[in-house]
Short mmCIF file of C-alpha atoms and ligand atoms in Angstrom, two decimals:
data_model
loop_
_atom_site.label_atom_id
_atom_site.label_comp_id
_atom_site.label_asym_id
_atom_site.label_seq_id
_atom_site.Cartn_x
_atom_site.Cartn_y
_atom_site.Cartn_z
CA MET A 1 -49.56 -12.07 2.72
CA LYS A 2 -46.12 -13.50 3.30
CA PHE A 3 -44.49 -16.63 1.86
CA THR A 4 -41.54 -17.95 3.83
CA VAL A 5 -39.82 -20.76 1.97
CA LEU A 6 -37.12 -23.04 3.39
CA SER A 7 -34.99 -24.70 0.76
CA LEU A 8 -31.51 -26.00 -0.05
CA PHE A 9 -31.73 -24.16 -3.40
CA PRO A 10 -33.50 -20.83 -2.80
CA GLU A 11 -32.16 -19.46 -6.10
CA ILE A 12 -34.71 -21.67 -7.89
CA LEU A 13 -37.47 -19.62 -6.25
CA GLN A 14 -35.84 -16.19 -6.48
CA GLY A 15 -36.53 -15.76 -10.21
CA PHE A 16 -40.26 -16.26 -9.68
CA PHE A 17 -40.45 -13.50 -7.07
CA ASP A 18 -38.43 -11.21 -9.36
CA SER A 19 -40.67 -11.59 -12.43
CA SER A 20 -43.93 -10.39 -13.94
CA ILE A 21 -47.11 -10.24 -11.84
CA MET A 22 -45.36 -11.54 -8.71
CA ALA A 23 -42.70 -8.82 -8.92
CA ARG A 24 -45.49 -6.24 -9.17
CA ALA A 25 -47.33 -7.76 -6.19
CA VAL A 26 -44.11 -7.62 -4.15
CA ASN A 27 -43.46 -4.01 -5.21
CA ASN A 28 -46.97 -2.84 -4.32
CA GLY A 29 -46.83 -4.61 -0.95
CA SER A 30 -49.60 -7.20 -1.60
CA VAL A 31 -47.05 -9.99 -1.19
CA GLU A 32 -43.97 -10.34 1.01
CA TYR A 33 -41.52 -13.20 0.90
CA GLU A 34 -38.47 -14.60 2.65
CA LEU A 35 -36.24 -17.31 1.24
CA VAL A 36 -34.28 -19.24 3.84
CA ASN A 37 -31.32 -21.41 2.88
CA ILE A 38 -31.43 -24.49 5.10
CA ARG A 39 -27.69 -24.96 4.59
CA ASP A 40 -27.05 -21.74 6.54
CA PHE A 41 -28.17 -23.72 9.60
CA ALA A 42 -25.72 -26.62 9.14
CA PHE A 43 -22.71 -25.95 11.33
CA ASP A 44 -20.32 -28.85 10.66
CA LYS A 45 -17.29 -28.39 8.40
CA HIS A 46 -19.07 -29.65 5.28
CA LYS A 47 -22.44 -27.99 6.04
CA THR A 48 -24.08 -31.41 5.86
CA CYS A 49 -27.87 -31.42 5.49
CA ASP A 50 -28.51 -35.09 4.65
CA ASP A 51 -27.65 -38.52 5.98
CA ALA A 52 -28.30 -42.21 5.24
CA PRO A 53 -31.71 -43.60 6.27
CA TYR A 54 -32.07 -45.71 9.43
CA GLY A 55 -33.15 -49.19 8.40
CA GLY A 56 -31.19 -49.03 5.17
CA GLY A 57 -32.39 -48.46 1.62
CA ALA A 58 -31.58 -46.16 -1.24
CA GLY A 59 -31.02 -42.41 -1.08
CA MET A 60 -30.44 -39.86 1.64
CA VAL A 61 -32.72 -38.17 4.14
CA MET A 62 -32.66 -34.48 5.14
CA LYS A 63 -31.27 -34.29 8.69
CA THR A 64 -33.17 -32.99 11.70
CA GLU A 65 -30.73 -30.40 13.12
CA PRO A 66 -30.38 -27.89 10.24
CA LEU A 67 -34.09 -28.22 9.41
CA SER A 68 -35.14 -27.68 12.99
CA LEU A 69 -32.90 -24.61 13.41
CA ALA A 70 -34.15 -23.16 10.12
CA LEU A 71 -37.79 -23.75 11.09
CA GLU A 72 -37.21 -22.27 14.58
CA SER A 73 -35.59 -19.19 12.99
CA VAL A 74 -38.85 -18.39 11.15
CA LYS A 75 -41.08 -19.37 14.13
CA ALA A 76 -42.77 -22.04 12.01
CA LYS A 77 -44.74 -23.38 15.00
CA ASP A 78 -46.67 -20.08 15.29
CA LYS A 79 -47.57 -20.07 11.59
CA LYS A 80 -49.34 -22.15 8.96
CA SER A 81 -46.59 -24.54 7.92
CA LEU A 82 -46.58 -26.81 4.88
CA TYR A 83 -44.26 -29.56 3.75
CA MET A 84 -44.25 -30.30 0.03
CA SER A 85 -44.53 -34.08 -0.31
CA PRO A 86 -45.89 -36.61 -2.80
CA SER A 87 -47.66 -38.30 0.12
CA GLY A 88 -49.51 -35.14 1.18
CA ASN A 89 -53.09 -33.95 0.61
CA VAL A 90 -53.57 -33.28 -3.09
CA PHE A 91 -53.51 -29.54 -3.77
CA ASP A 92 -56.47 -27.97 -5.54
CA GLN A 93 -58.22 -24.63 -6.05
CA LYS A 94 -60.14 -24.99 -2.77
CA ILE A 95 -56.93 -25.42 -0.74
CA ALA A 96 -55.41 -22.49 -2.67
CA GLY A 97 -58.38 -20.34 -1.63
CA GLU A 98 -58.03 -21.32 2.03
CA LEU A 99 -54.28 -20.67 2.07
CA SER A 100 -54.75 -17.26 0.43
CA LYS A 101 -56.53 -16.12 3.63
CA GLU A 102 -53.48 -16.84 5.84
CA GLU A 103 -51.28 -13.95 6.92
CA GLU A 104 -48.14 -16.02 6.40
CA ILE A 105 -47.35 -19.50 5.21
CA VAL A 106 -44.10 -21.31 5.80
CA ILE A 107 -43.24 -23.86 3.10
CA LEU A 108 -40.60 -26.53 3.58
CA CYS A 109 -39.12 -27.95 0.35
CA GLY A 110 -37.70 -31.46 0.46
CA ARG A 111 -34.87 -33.03 -1.54
CA TYR A 112 -33.43 -36.54 -1.82
CA GLU A 113 -35.82 -39.10 -0.18
CA GLY A 114 -37.46 -36.31 1.83
CA VAL A 115 -37.12 -35.09 5.42
CA ASP A 116 -36.79 -36.95 8.74
CA GLN A 117 -40.36 -37.74 9.91
CA ARG A 118 -39.75 -36.07 13.29
CA ILE A 119 -39.45 -32.69 11.53
CA ILE A 120 -42.92 -33.20 10.05
CA ASP A 121 -44.30 -34.33 13.41
CA ALA A 122 -42.82 -31.36 15.29
CA TYR A 123 -43.28 -28.45 12.89
CA ILE A 124 -45.64 -29.14 9.99
CA ASP A 125 -49.41 -28.50 9.93
CA THR A 126 -50.13 -29.94 6.48
CA GLU A 127 -48.29 -32.05 3.92
CA ILE A 128 -49.22 -30.95 0.40
CA SER A 129 -48.77 -32.90 -2.82
CA ILE A 130 -49.24 -31.19 -6.18
CA GLY A 131 -50.26 -34.45 -7.86
CA ASP A 132 -49.64 -38.16 -8.22
CA TYR A 133 -46.11 -38.10 -9.58
CA VAL A 134 -42.69 -37.77 -7.97
CA LEU A 135 -40.56 -34.69 -8.54
CA SER A 136 -36.90 -34.49 -7.64
CA SER A 137 -37.46 -31.43 -5.47
CA GLY A 138 -39.96 -29.56 -3.34
CA GLU A 139 -39.00 -26.20 -4.87
CA THR A 140 -40.94 -26.73 -8.11
CA ALA A 141 -43.93 -28.00 -6.11
CA ALA A 142 -43.73 -24.97 -3.78
CA LEU A 143 -43.76 -22.66 -6.80
CA VAL A 144 -47.00 -24.27 -7.99
CA VAL A 145 -48.61 -23.66 -4.59
CA ILE A 146 -47.26 -20.10 -4.29
CA ASP A 147 -48.45 -19.24 -7.80
CA ALA A 148 -51.97 -20.59 -7.26
CA VAL A 149 -52.25 -18.87 -3.84
CA TYR A 150 -50.77 -15.39 -4.35
CA ARG A 151 -52.97 -14.57 -7.35
CA LEU A 152 -56.02 -14.93 -5.05
CA VAL A 153 -54.63 -12.35 -2.61
CA GLU A 154 -56.49 -9.05 -2.82
CA GLY A 155 -54.82 -6.47 -5.06
CA VAL A 156 -52.89 -8.96 -7.21
CA ILE A 157 -55.39 -9.76 -9.99
CA SER A 158 -58.80 -8.22 -10.78
CA LYS A 159 -61.82 -9.89 -9.14
CA GLU A 160 -63.56 -10.31 -12.53
CA SER A 161 -60.70 -12.39 -13.97
CA LEU A 162 -60.83 -14.69 -10.96
CA GLU A 163 -64.60 -15.17 -11.11
CA GLU A 164 -64.68 -16.63 -14.62
CA GLU A 165 -61.75 -18.98 -14.29
CA SER A 166 -61.63 -22.76 -14.49
CA PHE A 167 -62.87 -24.43 -11.27
CA SER A 168 -64.38 -21.22 -9.82
CA SER A 169 -67.84 -22.36 -10.93
CA GLY A 170 -67.10 -26.09 -10.88
CA LEU A 171 -66.56 -25.98 -14.66
CA LEU A 172 -63.50 -25.55 -16.86
CA GLU A 173 -63.13 -22.22 -18.62
CA TYR A 174 -64.46 -21.50 -22.13
CA PRO A 175 -61.96 -20.97 -25.01
CA HIS A 176 -60.43 -17.54 -25.67
CA TYR A 177 -59.68 -15.76 -28.94
CA THR A 178 -57.87 -12.53 -29.80
CA ARG A 179 -56.80 -10.78 -33.02
CA PRO A 180 -56.43 -11.56 -35.90
CA GLU A 181 -59.97 -12.57 -36.85
CA VAL A 182 -58.68 -15.27 -39.22
CA PHE A 183 -55.53 -17.28 -38.41
CA LYS A 184 -54.30 -19.95 -40.85
CA GLY A 185 -57.83 -20.20 -42.26
CA MET A 186 -59.40 -20.60 -38.79
CA LYS A 187 -62.00 -17.95 -38.03
CA VAL A 188 -63.01 -16.61 -34.62
CA PRO A 189 -66.56 -17.84 -33.81
CA ASP A 190 -69.05 -15.29 -35.25
CA ILE A 191 -70.88 -14.94 -31.97
CA LEU A 192 -67.83 -13.34 -30.30
CA LEU A 193 -67.91 -10.58 -32.95
CA SER A 194 -71.67 -10.03 -32.63
CA GLY A 195 -71.55 -7.66 -29.65
CA HIS A 196 -74.59 -9.51 -28.23
CA HIS A 197 -73.52 -9.95 -24.62
CA ALA A 198 -76.29 -12.27 -23.47
CA ASN A 199 -75.70 -14.65 -26.39
CA ILE A 200 -71.93 -14.53 -25.84
CA LYS A 201 -72.45 -15.41 -22.18
CA LYS A 202 -74.67 -18.36 -23.13
CA TRP A 203 -72.18 -19.55 -25.78
CA ARG A 204 -69.34 -19.39 -23.25
CA LEU A 205 -71.32 -21.38 -20.71
CA LYS A 206 -72.05 -24.00 -23.39
CA LYS A 207 -68.35 -24.22 -24.31
CA SER A 208 -67.43 -24.54 -20.62
CA ILE A 209 -69.86 -27.39 -20.17
CA GLU A 210 -68.70 -29.11 -23.39
CA LYS A 211 -65.06 -28.88 -22.33
CA THR A 212 -65.76 -30.14 -18.82
CA MET A 213 -67.82 -33.07 -20.19
CA SER A 214 -64.98 -33.96 -22.53
CA ASN A 215 -61.89 -33.37 -20.36
CA ARG A 216 -63.08 -33.62 -16.75
CA PRO A 217 -66.44 -35.42 -16.41
CA ASP A 218 -65.50 -36.12 -12.76
CA LEU A 219 -66.06 -32.41 -11.99
CA LEU A 220 -69.65 -32.59 -13.24
CA SER A 221 -70.62 -35.37 -10.89
CA GLU A 222 -69.77 -33.08 -7.93
CA LYS A 223 -71.34 -29.93 -9.37
CA ILE A 224 -74.78 -28.63 -8.42
CA MET A 225 -76.11 -27.45 -11.78
CA SER A 226 -78.52 -24.59 -12.45
CA ASP A 227 -81.56 -25.27 -14.65
CA GLU A 228 -79.87 -23.40 -17.51
CA GLU A 229 -76.72 -25.52 -17.18
CA LYS A 230 -78.75 -28.76 -17.10
CA GLN A 231 -80.66 -27.64 -20.19
CA ILE A 232 -77.43 -26.86 -22.07
CA MET A 233 -75.89 -30.18 -21.06
CA HIS A 234 -78.90 -32.07 -22.38
CA GLU A 235 -78.75 -30.10 -25.64
CA ILE A 236 -75.07 -31.06 -26.02
CA ILE A 237 -75.79 -34.71 -25.29
CA SER A 238 -78.64 -34.94 -27.78
CA ALA A 239 -76.68 -32.97 -30.42
CA ASN A 240 -73.83 -35.47 -30.10
CA GLY A 241 -76.27 -38.37 -30.02
CA GLU A 242 -74.19 -39.70 -27.14
CA GLU A 243 -74.99 -41.85 -24.18
CA SER A 244 -75.29 -39.70 -21.07
CA ASP A 245 -72.45 -41.59 -19.33
CA GLY A 246 -74.19 -41.24 -15.98
CA LEU A 247 -73.83 -37.48 -16.06
CA ASN A 248 -77.52 -36.56 -15.80
N1 SAH B 301 -39.07 -40.63 -1.43
C1 SAH B 301 -40.19 -39.76 -1.61
C2 SAH B 301 -39.98 -38.82 -2.79
C3 SAH B 301 -38.99 -37.75 -2.51
S1 SAH B 301 -38.89 -36.63 -3.82
C4 SAH B 301 -41.44 -40.61 -1.85
O1 SAH B 301 -41.34 -41.63 -2.50
O2 SAH B 301 -42.51 -40.19 -1.42
C5 SAH B 301 -37.99 -35.31 -3.11
C6 SAH B 301 -38.80 -34.12 -2.67
O3 SAH B 301 -39.53 -33.61 -3.75
C7 SAH B 301 -39.85 -34.39 -1.59
O4 SAH B 301 -39.29 -34.32 -0.33
C8 SAH B 301 -40.85 -33.30 -1.82
O5 SAH B 301 -40.49 -32.11 -1.13
C9 SAH B 301 -40.75 -33.04 -3.31
N2 SAH B 301 -41.84 -33.65 -4.10
C10 SAH B 301 -41.71 -34.68 -4.97
N3 SAH B 301 -42.89 -34.98 -5.55
C11 SAH B 301 -43.80 -34.10 -5.05
C12 SAH B 301 -45.20 -33.91 -5.27
N4 SAH B 301 -45.89 -34.66 -6.09
N5 SAH B 301 -45.79 -32.90 -4.58
C13 SAH B 301 -45.10 -32.14 -3.72
N6 SAH B 301 -43.77 -32.28 -3.48
C14 SAH B 301 -43.13 -33.25 -4.13
#
């Protein structure tokens, strides 16, 4: 799949495409990318890309002309186009999965107060927020989306690693341990050294449920639980002597 990113600071994104698993995915052809500098489409003497907002108020707004030329140059209207914005739909694993099936996504990164609304109206399919906080730039938000999406593209990461991850089953992932067996007096749980795969699987499921109950109980209220999962959850609740908190 291809990521086409429009930005005033494409160098922020370049390092990501040049490193680690992404670099390998680019080299083996699973991922393609194109970084477009919006400033290359500003044709006045100062290459101006922003201007004061109509109606007054603080800050500057990214101007229509360079943005529109940049978006036309990548044929954004024929592709899945996203604008990174704190007022967009909140990004999650489900959206990442859907985007990973696209052949190409075009991502527009904002700066300052954001972009002129007419650019969104004319060129953008979906506004995406990465969470309820305000960043100074769309580039860091775009990197979050690109990272979550490209690793789901076939050939980038093994299917088994993806299956057991947080959110894939509606639960958070169980804890991991590697060598040494004892670190600062803390020992790896015996069960992981037992070689008993069925018991290890059950222990991991229990840890996943415990962690989800503690850190993200909201996920449990949406999850359809198997009988085994329900049983484990009840065991945890009675072991802790806790109120069920409406989670049954
Ligand atoms: N004035 C805007 C904030 C602009 S922040 C407002 O109050 O809504 C500048 C740029 O950073 C935005 O154009 C957007 O591209 C990016 N950005 C900031 N927070 C973001 C978030 N939570 N998710 C995605 N992009 C974000």
